mmCIF file of C-alpha atoms in Angstrom:
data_model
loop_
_atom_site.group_PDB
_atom_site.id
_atom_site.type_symbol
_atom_site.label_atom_id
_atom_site.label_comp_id
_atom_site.label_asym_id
_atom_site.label_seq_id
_atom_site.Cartn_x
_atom_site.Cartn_y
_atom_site.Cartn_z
ATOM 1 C CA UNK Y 1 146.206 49.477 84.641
ATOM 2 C CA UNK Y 2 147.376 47.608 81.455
ATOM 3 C CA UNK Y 3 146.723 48.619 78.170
ATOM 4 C CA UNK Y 4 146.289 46.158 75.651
ATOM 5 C CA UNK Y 5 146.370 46.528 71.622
ATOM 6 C CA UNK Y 6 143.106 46.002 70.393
ATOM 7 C CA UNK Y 7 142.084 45.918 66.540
ATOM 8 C CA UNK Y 8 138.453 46.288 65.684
ATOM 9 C CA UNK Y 9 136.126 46.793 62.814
ATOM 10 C CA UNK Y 10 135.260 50.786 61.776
ATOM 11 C CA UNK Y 11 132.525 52.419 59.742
ATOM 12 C CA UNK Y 12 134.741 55.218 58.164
ATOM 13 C CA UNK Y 13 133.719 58.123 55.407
ATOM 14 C CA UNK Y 14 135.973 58.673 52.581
ATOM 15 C CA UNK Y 15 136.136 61.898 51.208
ATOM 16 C CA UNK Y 16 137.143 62.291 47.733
ATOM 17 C CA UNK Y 17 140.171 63.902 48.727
ATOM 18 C CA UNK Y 18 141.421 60.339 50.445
ATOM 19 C CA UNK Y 19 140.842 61.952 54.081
ATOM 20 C CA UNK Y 20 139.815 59.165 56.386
ATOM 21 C CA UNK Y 21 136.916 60.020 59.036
ATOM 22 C CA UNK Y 22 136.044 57.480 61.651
ATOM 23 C CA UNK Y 23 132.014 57.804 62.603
ATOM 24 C CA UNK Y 24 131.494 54.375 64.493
ATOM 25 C CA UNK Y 25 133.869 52.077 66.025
ATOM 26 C CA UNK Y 26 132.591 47.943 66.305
ATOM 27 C CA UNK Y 27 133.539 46.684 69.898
ATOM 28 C CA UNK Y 28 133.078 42.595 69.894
ATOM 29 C CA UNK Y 29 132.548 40.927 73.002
ATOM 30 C CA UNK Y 30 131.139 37.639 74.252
ATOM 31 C CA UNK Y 31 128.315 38.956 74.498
ATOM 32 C CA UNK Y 32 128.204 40.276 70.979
ATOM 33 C CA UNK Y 33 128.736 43.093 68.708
ATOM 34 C CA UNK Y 34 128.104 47.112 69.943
ATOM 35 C CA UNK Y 35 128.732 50.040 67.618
ATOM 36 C CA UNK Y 36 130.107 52.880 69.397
ATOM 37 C CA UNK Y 37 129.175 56.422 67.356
ATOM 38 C CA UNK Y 38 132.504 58.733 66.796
ATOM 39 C CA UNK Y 39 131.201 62.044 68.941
ATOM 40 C CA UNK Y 40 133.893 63.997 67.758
ATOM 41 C CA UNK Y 41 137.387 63.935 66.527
ATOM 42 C CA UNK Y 42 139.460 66.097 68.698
ATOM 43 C CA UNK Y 43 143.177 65.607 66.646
ATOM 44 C CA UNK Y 44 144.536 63.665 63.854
ATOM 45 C CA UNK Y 45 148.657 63.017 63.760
ATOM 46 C CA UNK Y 46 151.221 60.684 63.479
ATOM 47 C CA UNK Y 47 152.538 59.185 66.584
ATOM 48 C CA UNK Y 48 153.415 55.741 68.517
ATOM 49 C CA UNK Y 49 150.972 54.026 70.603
ATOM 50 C CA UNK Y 50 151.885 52.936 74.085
ATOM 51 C CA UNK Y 51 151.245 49.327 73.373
ATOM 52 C CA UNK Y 52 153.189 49.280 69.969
ATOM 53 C CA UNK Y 53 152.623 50.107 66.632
ATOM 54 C CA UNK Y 54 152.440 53.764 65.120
ATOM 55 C CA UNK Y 55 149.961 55.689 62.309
ATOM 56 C CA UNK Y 56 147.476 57.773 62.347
ATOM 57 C CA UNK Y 57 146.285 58.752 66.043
ATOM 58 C CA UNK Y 58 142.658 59.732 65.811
ATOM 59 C CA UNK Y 59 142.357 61.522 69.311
ATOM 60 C CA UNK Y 60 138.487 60.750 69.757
ATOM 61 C CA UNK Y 61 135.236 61.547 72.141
ATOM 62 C CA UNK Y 62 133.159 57.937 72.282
ATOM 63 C CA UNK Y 63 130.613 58.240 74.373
ATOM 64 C CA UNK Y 64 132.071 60.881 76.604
ATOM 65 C CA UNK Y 65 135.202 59.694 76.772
ATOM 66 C CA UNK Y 66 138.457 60.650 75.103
ATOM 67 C CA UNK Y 67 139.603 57.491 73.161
ATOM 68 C CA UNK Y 68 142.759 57.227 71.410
ATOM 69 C CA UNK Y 69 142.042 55.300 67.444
ATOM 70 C CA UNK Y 70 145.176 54.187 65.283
ATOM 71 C CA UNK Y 71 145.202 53.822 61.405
ATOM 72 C CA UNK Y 72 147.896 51.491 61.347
ATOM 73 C CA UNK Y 73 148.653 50.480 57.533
ATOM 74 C CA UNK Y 74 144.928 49.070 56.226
ATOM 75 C CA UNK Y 75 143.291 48.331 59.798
ATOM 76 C CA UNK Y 76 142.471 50.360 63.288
ATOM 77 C CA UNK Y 77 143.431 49.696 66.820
ATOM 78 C CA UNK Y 78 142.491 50.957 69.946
ATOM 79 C CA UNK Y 79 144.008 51.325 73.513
ATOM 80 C CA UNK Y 80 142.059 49.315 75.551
ATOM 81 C CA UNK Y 81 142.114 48.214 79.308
ATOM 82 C CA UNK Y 82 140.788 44.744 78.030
ATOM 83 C CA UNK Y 83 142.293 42.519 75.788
#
């Protein structure tokens, strides 16, 4: 399957160190918006994303599922199998 690049709107905590956590992730659809809660973060580190682009890879469970969540300058991305 193909992934696509997919940018969508987060709910993220700021601590007053700067550290960035993700807790829900926005998915739009047709049908609407969904929030998706941020389970737990499995690994934070810099790499490249398969479809292109690089930052922060937030190695995530949402809802059950590992999901991989880029910080790429001021907005997030996710690998998704829809466009």
């Amino acid at each position: 399957m193909r992934l696509y690049k997919r940018y969508v709107d987060m709910i993220v905590m700021t601590n007053k160190e700067g550290k960035l956590k993700p807790l829900y992730m926005i998915w739009e659809s047709r049908e609407g918006k969904e929030s998706f809660r941020i389970d737990k973060i499995l690994d934070i580190r810099k790499a490249s994303s398969q479809v292109g682009g690089c930052g922060l890879l937030y190695e995530c469970m949402i809802d059950g599922k590992i999901r991989n969540l880029f910080y790429e300058r001021n907005r997030w991305f996710i690998e998704s199998y829809r466009p």
